[in-house]
Coordinates of C-alpha atoms in Angstrom, one line a residue:
Chain A
X56 CA -0.1 -0.2 0.0
X57 CA 1.5 3.4 -1.1
X58 CA -0.3 5.5 1.1
X59 CA 0.0 9.1 0.7
X60 CA -1.4 11.9 3.3
X61 CA -3.2 14.8 1.5
X62 CA -4.2 18.0 2.7
X63 CA -7.0 19.9 0.7
X64 CA -6.6 23.6 1.7
X65 CA -9.6 25.4 0.7
X66 CA -9.4 29.0 1.1
X67 CA -12.1 31.7 2.1
X68 CA -12.5 34.7 0.0
X69 CA -9.6 37.0 -0.6
X70 CA -10.6 40.9 -0.8
X71 CA -9.3 42.9 -3.9
X72 CA -7.3 44.8 -1.7
X73 CA -5.5 41.9 0.0
X74 CA -1.5 42.1 -0.1
X75 CA 0.4 38.9 -1.4
X76 CA 1.9 38.8 2.0
X77 CA -1.4 38.6 3.8
X78 CA -2.5 35.7 1.5
X79 CA 0.9 34.1 1.9
X80 CA 0.2 34.1 5.5
X81 CA -3.2 32.5 5.4
X82 CA -1.3 29.7 3.0
X83 CA 1.7 29.2 5.3
X84 CA -0.9 28.8 8.3
X85 CA -2.7 26.1 6.3
X86 CA 0.3 24.5 5.3
X87 CA 1.7 24.4 8.8
X88 CA -1.7 22.8 10.2
X89 CA -1.3 20.2 7.2
X90 CA 2.2 19.3 8.3
X91 CA 1.0 19.0 12.0
X92 CA -1.6 16.5 10.8
X93 CA 0.8 14.4 9.0
X94 CA -0.1 15.5 5.5
X95 CA 2.7 15.0 3.0
X96 CA 1.2 17.2 0.0
X97 CA -0.8 20.4 0.5
X98 CA -3.4 21.3 -2.4
X99 CA -4.4 24.8 -2.8
X100 CA -6.9 26.5 -5.0
X101 CA -6.7 27.9 -8.3
X102 CA -5.5 31.6 -8.4
X103 CA -4.7 31.1 -4.9
X104 CA -2.5 34.2 -4.5
X105 CA -5.3 37.1 -5.4
X106 CA -8.7 37.6 -5.5
X107 CA -10.6 36.3 -8.5
X108 CA -9.9 39.0 -10.7
X109 CA -11.7 37.9 -14.0
X110 CA -14.8 39.1 -12.4
X111 CA -13.7 42.6 -13.5
X112 CA -13.3 44.5 -16.6
X113 CA -9.9 45.9 -16.0
X114 CA -9.0 47.5 -19.4
X115 CA -9.0 51.0 -17.4
X116 CA -6.4 49.9 -14.8
X117 CA -4.0 47.8 -16.9
X118 CA -1.6 48.2 -13.7
X119 CA -3.8 46.6 -11.2
X120 CA -4.5 43.7 -13.9
X121 CA -0.7 43.1 -14.1
X122 CA -0.7 43.2 -10.3
X123 CA -2.7 39.9 -10.4
X124 CA 0.1 38.0 -12.1
X125 CA 3.3 36.5 -11.1
X126 CA 6.7 36.8 -13.5
X127 CA 8.4 34.2 -11.3
X128 CA 7.7 31.1 -9.7
X129 CA 9.0 31.4 -6.8
X130 CA 9.2 35.0 -7.0
X131 CA 10.2 37.3 -4.2
X132 CA 6.9 37.1 -2.3
X133 CA 6.1 33.2 -3.3
X134 CA 9.7 32.2 -2.2
X135 CA 8.6 32.0 1.6
X136 CA 6.0 29.3 0.7
X137 CA 8.6 27.2 -1.1
X138 CA 11.3 27.9 1.7
X139 CA 8.4 26.8 4.6
X140 CA 7.3 23.7 2.5
X141 CA 10.9 22.6 2.5
X142 CA 11.5 23.3 6.1
X143 CA 8.4 21.5 6.8
X144 CA 9.0 18.6 3.9
X145 CA 5.7 18.6 2.6
X146 CA 5.0 19.5 -0.9
X147 CA 2.3 21.6 -2.6
X148 CA 0.1 22.4 -5.4
X149 CA -0.4 26.2 -6.0
X150 CA -2.6 27.9 -8.6
X151 CA -1.7 31.1 -9.6
X152 CA -1.9 33.7 -12.7
X153 CA 1.3 33.4 -14.5
X154 CA 2.8 36.2 -16.9
X155 CA 6.1 34.6 -18.8
X156 CA 9.0 36.6 -19.8
X157 CA 7.3 36.6 -23.5
X158 CA 4.4 38.4 -22.0
X159 CA 2.1 35.2 -22.3
X160 CA -0.3 35.1 -19.5
X161 CA -1.8 31.8 -18.2
X162 CA -3.9 30.3 -15.6
X163 CA -1.4 28.0 -14.0
X164 CA -0.5 25.8 -11.5
X165 CA 2.8 24.1 -10.0
X166 CA 3.5 20.9 -8.4
X167 CA 6.2 21.4 -5.4
X168 CA 7.9 18.2 -4.1
X169 CA 8.8 17.8 -0.4
X170 CA 12.4 19.2 -0.7
X171 CA 10.9 22.5 -2.2
X172 CA 11.6 21.6 -6.2
X173 CA 9.1 22.4 -8.7
X174 CA 8.3 19.1 -10.2
X175 CA 5.9 20.4 -13.1
X176 CA 3.9 23.0 -14.1
X177 CA 0.6 23.0 -15.6
X178 CA -1.3 26.0 -17.9
X179 CA -5.2 25.6 -18.0
X180 CA -6.4 24.0 -21.2
X181 CA -10.2 24.8 -21.0
X182 CA -10.8 28.6 -20.3
X183 CA -14.4 29.2 -19.4
X184 CA -16.4 32.4 -19.8
X185 CA -15.8 35.4 -22.3
X186 CA -13.4 37.9 -24.6
X187 CA -15.5 41.1 -24.3
X188 CA -16.9 43.1 -21.7
X189 CA -20.4 42.0 -21.1
X190 CA -21.9 44.9 -19.0
X191 CA -25.2 43.3 -18.5
X192 CA -23.6 40.5 -16.2
X193 CA -23.9 41.2 -12.7
X194 CA -20.0 40.4 -12.7
X195 CA -17.7 39.2 -15.5
X196 CA -16.1 35.9 -16.3
X197 CA -13.0 37.3 -18.2
X198 CA -10.9 34.4 -18.0
X199 CA -10.6 34.2 -21.9
X200 CA -9.7 37.8 -22.0
X201 CA -7.0 37.8 -19.4
X202 CA -5.4 34.2 -20.2
X203 CA -4.4 32.2 -23.4
X204 CA -5.3 28.7 -23.4
X205 CA -2.6 26.4 -22.0
X206 CA -0.5 25.0 -24.9
X207 CA 0.9 22.1 -23.1
X208 CA -2.1 19.7 -22.7
X209 CA -2.3 17.6 -19.5
X210 CA 0.9 15.9 -18.3
X211 CA 1.6 13.5 -15.3
X212 CA 4.5 13.5 -13.3
X213 CA 6.0 11.1 -11.0
X214 CA 5.9 12.5 -7.7
X215 CA 5.2 11.7 -3.9
X216 CA 5.9 7.7 -5.0
X217 CA 2.8 8.1 -7.4
X218 CA 1.9 9.7 -10.8
X219 CA 0.3 12.9 -10.2
X220 CA -1.6 15.2 -12.5
X221 CA -2.8 18.6 -12.9
X222 CA -6.2 20.4 -13.9
X223 CA -7.9 23.7 -13.2
X224 CA -11.4 24.6 -12.6
X225 CA -13.4 24.2 -15.6
X226 CA -11.1 21.5 -16.7
X227 CA -12.8 19.4 -14.3
X228 CA -16.3 19.3 -16.3
X229 CA -14.6 17.8 -19.2
X230 CA -14.1 14.0 -19.4
X231 CA -11.0 14.3 -21.6
X232 CA -8.9 16.0 -19.0
X233 CA -9.0 13.0 -16.6
X234 CA -9.1 10.7 -19.5
X235 CA -5.8 12.2 -21.1
X236 CA -4.0 11.7 -17.7
X237 CA -5.3 8.2 -16.9
X238 CA -3.8 7.3 -20.3
X239 CA -0.6 8.0 -18.9
X240 CA -1.4 6.2 -15.6
X241 CA -2.5 9.2 -13.4
X242 CA -3.0 8.1 -9.8
X243 CA -4.1 11.4 -8.3
X244 CA -5.6 14.7 -10.0
X245 CA -5.2 17.7 -8.3
X246 CA -7.9 20.6 -9.3
X247 CA -8.1 23.9 -7.7
X248 CA -11.3 25.9 -8.7
X249 CA -13.2 29.1 -8.4
X250 CA -17.0 28.5 -9.2
X251 CA -19.5 31.1 -8.8
X252 CA -22.8 30.1 -7.9
X253 CA -24.4 32.6 -10.2
X254 CA -24.1 31.5 -14.1
X255 CA -24.9 34.1 -16.0
X256 CA -25.5 32.3 -19.5
X257 CA -27.9 30.2 -17.7
X258 CA -29.2 30.9 -14.2
X259 CA -31.2 27.7 -14.0
X260 CA -27.9 26.1 -13.5
X261 CA -27.0 28.2 -10.4
X262 CA -28.7 25.6 -7.8
X263 CA -26.9 22.7 -9.5
X264 CA -23.5 24.0 -8.9
X265 CA -23.0 21.6 -6.0
X266 CA -24.6 18.8 -7.7
X267 CA -22.3 19.3 -10.9
X268 CA -19.2 19.9 -8.8
X269 CA -19.5 16.7 -7.2
X270 CA -20.9 14.6 -10.3
X271 CA -18.1 15.6 -12.6
X272 CA -15.3 14.7 -10.1
X273 CA -16.4 11.5 -8.9
X274 CA -17.2 10.3 -12.5
X275 CA -13.7 11.5 -13.5
X276 CA -12.2 9.7 -10.6
X277 CA -14.1 6.4 -11.2
X278 CA -14.1 6.2 -14.8
X279 CA -10.4 6.2 -14.8
X280 CA -9.7 4.7 -11.6
X281 CA -7.9 7.8 -10.3
X282 CA -7.9 9.7 -6.9
X283 CA -9.2 13.1 -7.4
X284 CA -8.7 16.1 -4.9
X285 CA -10.9 19.3 -5.6
X286 CA -9.9 22.6 -3.8
X287 CA -12.2 25.5 -3.8
X288 CA -11.6 29.2 -3.1
X289 CA -15.2 29.4 -2.1
X290 CA -17.4 32.0 0.1
X291 CA -18.5 35.6 -0.6
X292 CA -15.7 37.3 -2.3
X293 CA -16.2 40.9 -3.4
X294 CA -20.0 40.6 -3.6
X295 CA -20.0 37.5 -5.5
X296 CA -20.6 33.9 -3.8
X297 CA -18.5 30.9 -4.6
X298 CA -19.1 27.0 -4.2
X299 CA -16.9 25.8 -1.4
X300 CA -17.5 22.0 -1.2
X301 CA -13.6 21.2 -1.4
X302 CA -13.4 17.2 -1.6
X303 CA -11.0 14.4 -1.8
X304 CA -12.3 11.3 -3.9
X305 CA -11.2 7.7 -4.1
X306 CA -10.8 5.7 -7.4
X307 CA -14.0 4.3 -6.9
X308 CA -15.9 7.7 -7.0
X309 CA -16.7 7.9 -3.3
X310 CA -16.2 11.3 -1.4
X311 CA -13.9 10.2 1.5
X312 CA -13.6 13.9 2.7
X313 CA -15.7 17.4 2.0
X314 CA -15.6 20.6 3.3
X315 CA -17.9 21.8 5.6
X316 CA -17.4 25.4 5.6
X317 CA -17.1 28.5 3.0
X318 CA -13.8 29.7 4.6
X319 CA -10.1 28.5 4.8
X320 CA -10.4 24.8 6.2
X321 CA -8.1 21.9 5.7
X322 CA -9.3 18.4 4.9
X323 CA -7.0 15.6 5.4
X324 CA -7.0 12.5 4.4
X325 CA -5.1 8.9 3.7
X326 CA -4.9 8.1 -0.1
X327 CA -3.9 4.6 -1.2
X328 CA -2.6 5.0 -4.4
X329 CA -2.7 1.5 -5.0
X330 CA -6.1 1.6 -4.8
X331 CA -6.4 2.6 -8.4
X332 CA -5.3 -0.7 -9.8
X333 CA -8.8 -2.0 -8.6
X334 CA -10.4 0.0 -11.2
X335 CA -7.5 0.4 -14.0
X336 CA -6.9 -3.5 -14.0
X337 CA -10.3 -4.7 -13.8
X338 CA -13.5 -2.9 -15.2
X339 CA -11.3 0.2 -16.9
X340 CA -8.5 -2.1 -17.8
X341 CA -8.0 0.3 -20.9
X342 CA -5.5 -2.0 -22.8
X343 CA -8.2 -4.7 -22.8
X344 CA -11.5 -2.8 -23.2
X345 CA -11.2 0.4 -24.7
X346 CA -11.9 1.0 -28.4
X347 CA -9.9 4.1 -29.8
X348 CA -10.6 3.5 -33.1
X349 CA -14.2 4.3 -32.6
X350 CA -13.7 7.8 -30.8
X351 CA -11.9 9.8 -33.6
X352 CA -14.5 12.4 -33.6
X353 CA -13.2 13.6 -30.3
X354 CA -9.8 14.5 -31.6
X355 CA -11.2 15.9 -34.8
X356 CA -10.4 19.7 -35.3
X357 CA -13.2 21.8 -34.5
X358 CA -13.4 22.9 -37.9
X359 CA -14.5 19.3 -39.3
X360 CA -16.9 18.4 -36.5
Chain B
X10 CA -40.4 22.9 -27.0
X11 CA -40.1 19.6 -28.4
X12 CA -41.7 17.4 -26.0
X13 CA -41.4 13.6 -26.3
X14 CA -42.9 11.2 -23.9
X15 CA -40.5 8.2 -23.3
X16 CA -41.6 4.8 -21.6
X17 CA -38.5 3.2 -20.0
X18 CA -39.9 -0.5 -20.1
X19 CA -37.9 -2.3 -17.5
X20 CA -37.8 -6.2 -17.2
X21 CA -37.4 -8.7 -14.5
X22 CA -35.9 -11.9 -15.0
X23 CA -36.3 -14.0 -17.8
X24 CA -35.7 -17.7 -17.0
X25 CA -33.5 -19.8 -19.1
X26 CA -36.6 -21.9 -20.5
X27 CA -38.4 -18.9 -21.2
X28 CA -39.9 -18.9 -24.8
X29 CA -39.6 -15.9 -27.3
X30 CA -43.3 -15.7 -27.2
X31 CA -43.6 -15.4 -23.8
X32 CA -41.0 -12.7 -23.2
X33 CA -42.6 -11.0 -26.5
X34 CA -46.0 -11.1 -24.4
X35 CA -44.3 -9.1 -21.6
X36 CA -42.9 -6.8 -24.0
X37 CA -46.2 -6.1 -25.7
X38 CA -48.0 -5.6 -22.4
X39 CA -45.3 -2.7 -21.6
X40 CA -45.6 -1.5 -24.8
X41 CA -49.2 -1.0 -24.7
X42 CA -49.0 0.5 -20.9
X43 CA -46.7 3.0 -22.4
X44 CA -49.2 3.6 -25.0
X45 CA -52.1 4.2 -23.0
X46 CA -50.0 6.8 -21.0
X47 CA -49.1 8.5 -24.1
X48 CA -46.0 7.4 -24.5
X49 CA -44.2 7.9 -28.0
X50 CA -41.2 5.9 -27.6
X51 CA -40.6 2.7 -25.6
X52 CA -37.3 1.5 -24.3
X53 CA -36.7 -2.1 -23.5
X54 CA -33.2 -3.6 -21.9
X55 CA -30.1 -5.0 -23.4
X56 CA -30.8 -8.6 -25.0
X57 CA -34.2 -8.1 -24.1
X58 CA -35.5 -11.3 -25.7
X59 CA -33.8 -13.9 -23.6
X60 CA -32.3 -14.8 -20.5
X61 CA -29.0 -13.2 -20.0
X62 CA -27.1 -16.2 -21.6
X63 CA -23.4 -14.8 -21.4
X64 CA -23.6 -16.2 -17.7
X65 CA -22.9 -19.7 -19.1
X66 CA -20.3 -21.4 -20.7
X67 CA -22.0 -23.1 -23.7
X68 CA -19.6 -24.8 -25.8
X69 CA -21.1 -28.4 -25.1
X70 CA -24.3 -26.9 -26.1
X71 CA -23.9 -25.0 -29.1
X72 CA -27.7 -25.5 -30.4
X73 CA -28.9 -23.6 -27.0
X74 CA -26.2 -20.8 -27.8
X75 CA -27.4 -20.4 -31.1
X76 CA -31.2 -20.2 -30.1
X77 CA -30.5 -17.2 -28.3
X78 CA -29.6 -15.0 -31.4
X79 CA -31.8 -13.4 -33.8
X80 CA -30.9 -13.9 -37.3
X81 CA -33.6 -11.5 -38.6
X82 CA -35.2 -8.3 -37.3
X83 CA -38.0 -8.5 -37.5
X84 CA -38.2 -12.2 -37.5
X85 CA -40.9 -14.6 -37.5
X86 CA -41.4 -14.0 -33.8
X87 CA -40.4 -10.2 -33.2
X88 CA -42.7 -9.4 -36.2
X89 CA -45.5 -9.2 -33.6
X90 CA -43.6 -6.1 -31.7
X91 CA -43.2 -4.5 -34.7
X92 CA -46.7 -4.7 -35.9
X93 CA -47.8 -3.7 -32.4
X94 CA -45.5 -0.7 -32.3
X95 CA -47.3 0.3 -35.8
X96 CA -50.7 -0.2 -34.6
X97 CA -50.2 1.7 -31.5
X98 CA -48.2 4.2 -33.3
X99 CA -45.3 4.1 -30.7
X100 CA -41.7 3.5 -31.4
X101 CA -39.2 1.4 -29.6
X102 CA -35.6 0.5 -28.7
X103 CA -34.7 -3.1 -28.4
X104 CA -31.7 -5.1 -27.5
X105 CA -31.2 -8.3 -28.8
X106 CA -28.3 -10.8 -30.0
X107 CA -27.5 -10.6 -33.4
X108 CA -26.5 -13.4 -35.7
X109 CA -25.8 -11.9 -39.3
X110 CA -26.1 -14.0 -42.6
X111 CA -22.0 -13.9 -42.5
X112 CA -22.0 -15.6 -39.2
X113 CA -21.1 -12.6 -37.2
X114 CA -22.3 -12.2 -33.7
X115 CA -23.2 -8.9 -32.1
X116 CA -24.8 -7.6 -28.8
X117 CA -27.2 -5.2 -30.8
X118 CA -30.3 -2.7 -30.5
X119 CA -32.4 -1.5 -33.1
X120 CA -34.2 1.9 -32.9
X121 CA -37.7 1.7 -34.5
X122 CA -40.0 4.5 -35.5
X123 CA -43.7 5.0 -34.9
X124 CA -44.7 3.7 -38.4
X125 CA -42.8 0.5 -37.5
X126 CA -39.7 1.2 -39.8
X127 CA -36.1 0.6 -38.5
X128 CA -34.3 3.8 -38.0
X129 CA -31.1 2.6 -36.9
X130 CA -28.9 -0.5 -35.8
X131 CA -26.5 -0.5 -33.1
X132 CA -23.8 -3.0 -32.0
X133 CA -22.1 -2.5 -28.8
X134 CA -18.7 -1.3 -29.0
X135 CA -17.5 -1.7 -25.3
X136 CA -17.9 -5.6 -24.6
X137 CA -17.0 -6.4 -20.8
X138 CA -16.4 -9.6 -19.3
X139 CA -14.0 -12.3 -20.6
X140 CA -13.2 -14.7 -23.4
X141 CA -12.3 -18.1 -22.0
X142 CA -14.5 -20.0 -19.4
X143 CA -13.4 -19.2 -16.0
X144 CA -14.7 -21.8 -13.7
X145 CA -13.8 -20.3 -10.6
X146 CA -16.4 -17.6 -11.1
X147 CA -19.5 -18.4 -9.5
X148 CA -21.1 -17.3 -12.9
X149 CA -19.4 -16.2 -16.3
X150 CA -19.6 -13.1 -18.1
X151 CA -18.9 -14.4 -21.8
X152 CA -19.9 -11.6 -23.8
X153 CA -16.3 -11.4 -25.1
X154 CA -16.8 -15.0 -26.3
X155 CA -19.9 -14.8 -27.8
X156 CA -20.0 -11.3 -29.4
X157 CA -17.6 -9.8 -31.9
X158 CA -16.9 -5.8 -31.2
X159 CA -19.3 -3.6 -32.9
X160 CA -17.6 -2.3 -35.8
X161 CA -19.6 0.6 -36.6
X162 CA -19.1 2.9 -33.8
X163 CA -21.4 5.2 -32.4
X164 CA -24.0 6.8 -34.6
X165 CA -26.9 9.0 -34.3
X166 CA -30.4 9.1 -36.2
X167 CA -32.9 11.8 -36.8
X168 CA -36.2 10.4 -35.3
X169 CA -38.5 11.3 -33.1
X170 CA -38.3 14.9 -33.7
X171 CA -35.0 14.9 -32.1
X172 CA -31.4 13.5 -32.6
X173 CA -31.5 10.0 -30.9
X174 CA -28.2 7.9 -30.1
X175 CA -28.0 4.4 -28.8
X176 CA -25.5 2.6 -26.5
X177 CA -25.5 -0.8 -24.5
X178 CA -24.6 -1.8 -20.7
X179 CA -21.0 -1.3 -20.5
X180 CA -20.7 1.4 -23.0
X181 CA -22.5 3.8 -20.4
X182 CA -19.4 3.7 -18.2
X183 CA -17.3 5.0 -20.9
X184 CA -17.3 8.9 -21.4
X185 CA -16.4 8.3 -25.0
X186 CA -19.8 6.8 -25.7
X187 CA -21.7 9.9 -25.0
X188 CA -19.1 12.5 -26.2
X189 CA -18.9 11.0 -29.8
X190 CA -22.8 10.9 -30.0
X191 CA -22.7 14.5 -28.7
X192 CA -20.2 15.8 -31.3
X193 CA -23.1 14.6 -33.6
X194 CA -25.7 16.6 -31.6
X195 CA -27.3 13.9 -30.0
X196 CA -30.5 15.0 -27.7
X197 CA -31.3 11.3 -26.2
X198 CA -29.3 8.6 -25.6
X199 CA -31.0 5.1 -25.2
X200 CA -28.9 2.6 -23.2
X201 CA -30.2 -0.9 -22.3
X202 CA -28.4 -3.0 -19.5
X203 CA -27.8 -6.3 -17.6
X204 CA -25.7 -5.8 -14.7
X205 CA -25.2 -8.4 -12.1
X206 CA -24.4 -7.4 -8.7
X207 CA -21.4 -9.3 -8.1
X208 CA -18.5 -8.4 -10.1
X209 CA -16.0 -11.4 -9.9
X210 CA -12.9 -9.6 -10.7
X211 CA -13.0 -7.1 -7.7
X212 CA -16.0 -7.6 -5.3
X213 CA -15.3 -4.5 -3.5
X214 CA -17.2 -3.1 -6.3
X215 CA -20.5 -5.1 -5.6
X216 CA -21.9 -2.6 -3.2
X217 CA -21.2 0.5 -5.3
X218 CA -23.1 -1.1 -8.3
X219 CA -26.2 1.3 -7.9
X220 CA -23.8 4.3 -7.3
X221 CA -21.9 3.7 -10.4
X222 CA -24.6 3.5 -12.3
X223 CA -26.3 6.5 -11.7
X224 CA -22.9 8.3 -11.5
X225 CA -21.8 7.4 -15.1
X226 CA -25.3 8.0 -16.8
X227 CA -25.6 11.5 -14.7
X228 CA -22.6 12.5 -16.0
X229 CA -22.6 11.4 -19.5
X230 CA -26.2 13.2 -19.5
X231 CA -24.7 16.7 -18.1
X232 CA -21.3 16.6 -19.8
X233 CA -23.0 16.5 -22.9
X234 CA -26.4 18.2 -22.6
X235 CA -28.4 15.2 -23.7
X236 CA -31.2 13.3 -22.3
X237 CA -30.1 9.6 -21.0
X238 CA -32.7 6.8 -20.9
X239 CA -30.9 3.7 -19.0
X240 CA -33.3 0.6 -19.0
X241 CA -32.2 -2.7 -17.1
X242 CA -33.3 -6.1 -17.1
X243 CA -33.0 -6.5 -13.4
X244 CA -33.6 -8.8 -10.2
X245 CA -32.9 -12.6 -9.5
X246 CA -32.5 -14.4 -12.9
X247 CA -31.4 -18.0 -12.9
X248 CA -29.7 -17.4 -9.6
X249 CA -27.9 -14.1 -10.5
X250 CA -28.8 -10.8 -8.8
X251 CA -29.0 -8.1 -11.2
X252 CA -29.2 -4.2 -10.8
X253 CA -32.6 -2.5 -11.9
X254 CA -32.9 1.0 -11.2
X255 CA -33.9 2.0 -14.6
X256 CA -33.9 5.6 -15.0
X257 CA -34.5 8.9 -17.0
X258 CA -31.9 11.6 -16.9
X259 CA -32.4 15.3 -17.8
X260 CA -29.6 17.3 -19.9
X261 CA -28.9 18.7 -16.5
X262 CA -27.7 15.6 -15.2
X263 CA -30.8 15.2 -12.8
X264 CA -32.8 12.0 -12.5
X265 CA -36.4 12.9 -13.3
X266 CA -37.6 9.2 -13.1
X267 CA -36.2 5.9 -11.3
X268 CA -37.6 2.5 -11.0
X269 CA -38.6 1.4 -7.6
X270 CA -39.0 -2.6 -8.3
X271 CA -36.6 -5.1 -9.8
X272 CA -39.1 -6.6 -12.0
X273 CA -41.3 -5.4 -15.2
X274 CA -42.0 -1.7 -14.6
X275 CA -42.9 1.1 -16.9
X276 CA -41.3 4.7 -16.3
X277 CA -42.8 7.5 -18.3
X278 CA -41.5 10.9 -18.6
X279 CA -41.9 14.1 -20.9
X280 CA -38.6 15.1 -22.3
X281 CA -37.8 18.6 -23.5
X282 CA -35.5 18.1 -26.1
X283 CA -34.8 21.9 -26.4
X284 CA -33.7 21.5 -22.8
X285 CA -30.4 20.2 -24.5
X286 CA -29.3 23.6 -25.7
X287 CA -29.3 25.0 -22.3
X288 CA -26.1 23.0 -21.8
X289 CA -25.0 22.8 -25.5
X290 CA -24.9 26.3 -26.4
X291 CA -23.6 27.4 -22.8
X292 CA -21.2 25.9 -20.5
X293 CA -20.4 22.9 -23.0
X294 CA -20.4 24.8 -26.4
X295 CA -18.1 22.5 -28.0
X296 CA -17.3 24.9 -30.9
X297 CA -16.2 27.4 -28.2
X298 CA -14.5 25.5 -25.5
X299 CA -13.5 22.5 -26.6
X300 CA -9.7 21.8 -27.2
X301 CA -9.6 18.6 -29.3
X302 CA -5.8 18.9 -30.2
X303 CA -4.9 18.1 -26.4
X304 CA -6.9 14.9 -26.7
X305 CA -4.7 13.2 -29.0
X306 CA -4.1 10.0 -26.5
X307 CA -7.8 9.2 -26.4
X308 CA -7.7 8.1 -30.3
X309 CA -4.1 6.7 -30.4
X310 CA -4.1 3.0 -31.2
X311 CA -3.7 0.8 -28.1
X312 CA -0.3 -0.3 -28.9
X313 CA 1.0 2.9 -28.7
X314 CA -0.6 4.2 -25.7

């Protein structure tokens, strides 16, 4: 049994005027609590260092927009998180806004091992929301304006004595996300998210946010025989209510831990990475049972569909 | 609103010695009840004309094995079902074992319109179970011995004033099943199944059969903005207990009707096919949000994965 003790470190709201230092204080507090509880890996949310800024149209204040991105990881302010992790001997997953030296902007995450070294970086593949200012919305969801689509796809990394994968928020609703990683033998998928409860294009979906959140991550776990750790930034942030409900899901699809607050909260669970094989080597034995030649529409370019 | 009233016609056990005539009597009874209730489409289970014969190793009794297959559809015995449908003006989906003139064997289904004409035929893509006799099992699951893998993939058909798709049993556990149809704009996926509660390769999955059944069909519906109608042959058949739990699922993933018995039972629900667009044109707007270039592993031949 390869048991990994994981801490899902949910965050409550981060205000628009919160400094990086204040936020990192909260992350360090959660990291220490996780370490005290014996966790080897702490999973933080998507865009965990700032408020969820895509809710504002910021063309008039480009300097504010730029302030939300990290140009280095670790950088001057986030170094403290890496130092703390190394000192405690715990790894972490962290979502953040990335601005590259070439000027490209991505919604990204990093996976950091227990020695403080970066194991892998992920750039969000499925960007939801819209490109243009839509003033009729109660708030914006401008991820498609402020980020480029991740160009690297879904990788996996040998780390934490297992095979780890990363995704971000909207990715979790797409079965391809989990499947591409599972075809690389992923054993644990880490997913940070920010999910406003109000969905402007179809408010009839609002009361189903909690149901859908569980549904897609549980299905992704079961259908791929993998652990899934979903971690929210939740609660009422700058007037926008977001789903919390962070959870740790077994390869059976069963939820083994789920947040009960909409604030900073730590869930800890022991995850047996060997549990994956109960599914990967039976019902979902891909080599035996998949029919890839029947799936061709899935990879056809969009113009041909 | 394009409203289609659907009847999910669950079957209880069919004994090994039941004649086709006896079984078709039961199907006709359910069809008439559905028609009385105003249903326009009746959905029967997988292998709805016989007992679930893959539970036996039948090499010693090839004539019994052959007796379970249909060589024509409609044939001399099933013609009555087609006549009844035409007379009532209701369509149906029927799962059956198909033996072609070329001697090929498939686990198949047909979709029949309200005028008694066959709209489409589907041959099961994902065959579960095993190829060889495994005497240590309490019962066999020899689908991979008795059927060839369906060569045609997942089509859709313009029928019932909508876009209809078909799948069978194990197909419903694979997200690719729904996705390939959704890329062809499917609005309702019809799925018959036989699901023994005992899963020999990993009995720890036994108590989760009901959970998994709901999970995969609800996720398939939601992630593709489609109706899903799942219909069981359930109950204690020849000593083997199978899941019932037939259900009708909306494009939101919500279950709007679910069977409460493990016997012959009819569920009727009004399904608004226009509901699909609430998902297909917002969160799951494939043209806008999918990233097919990132999914390439999904269609790579198995030897290359």
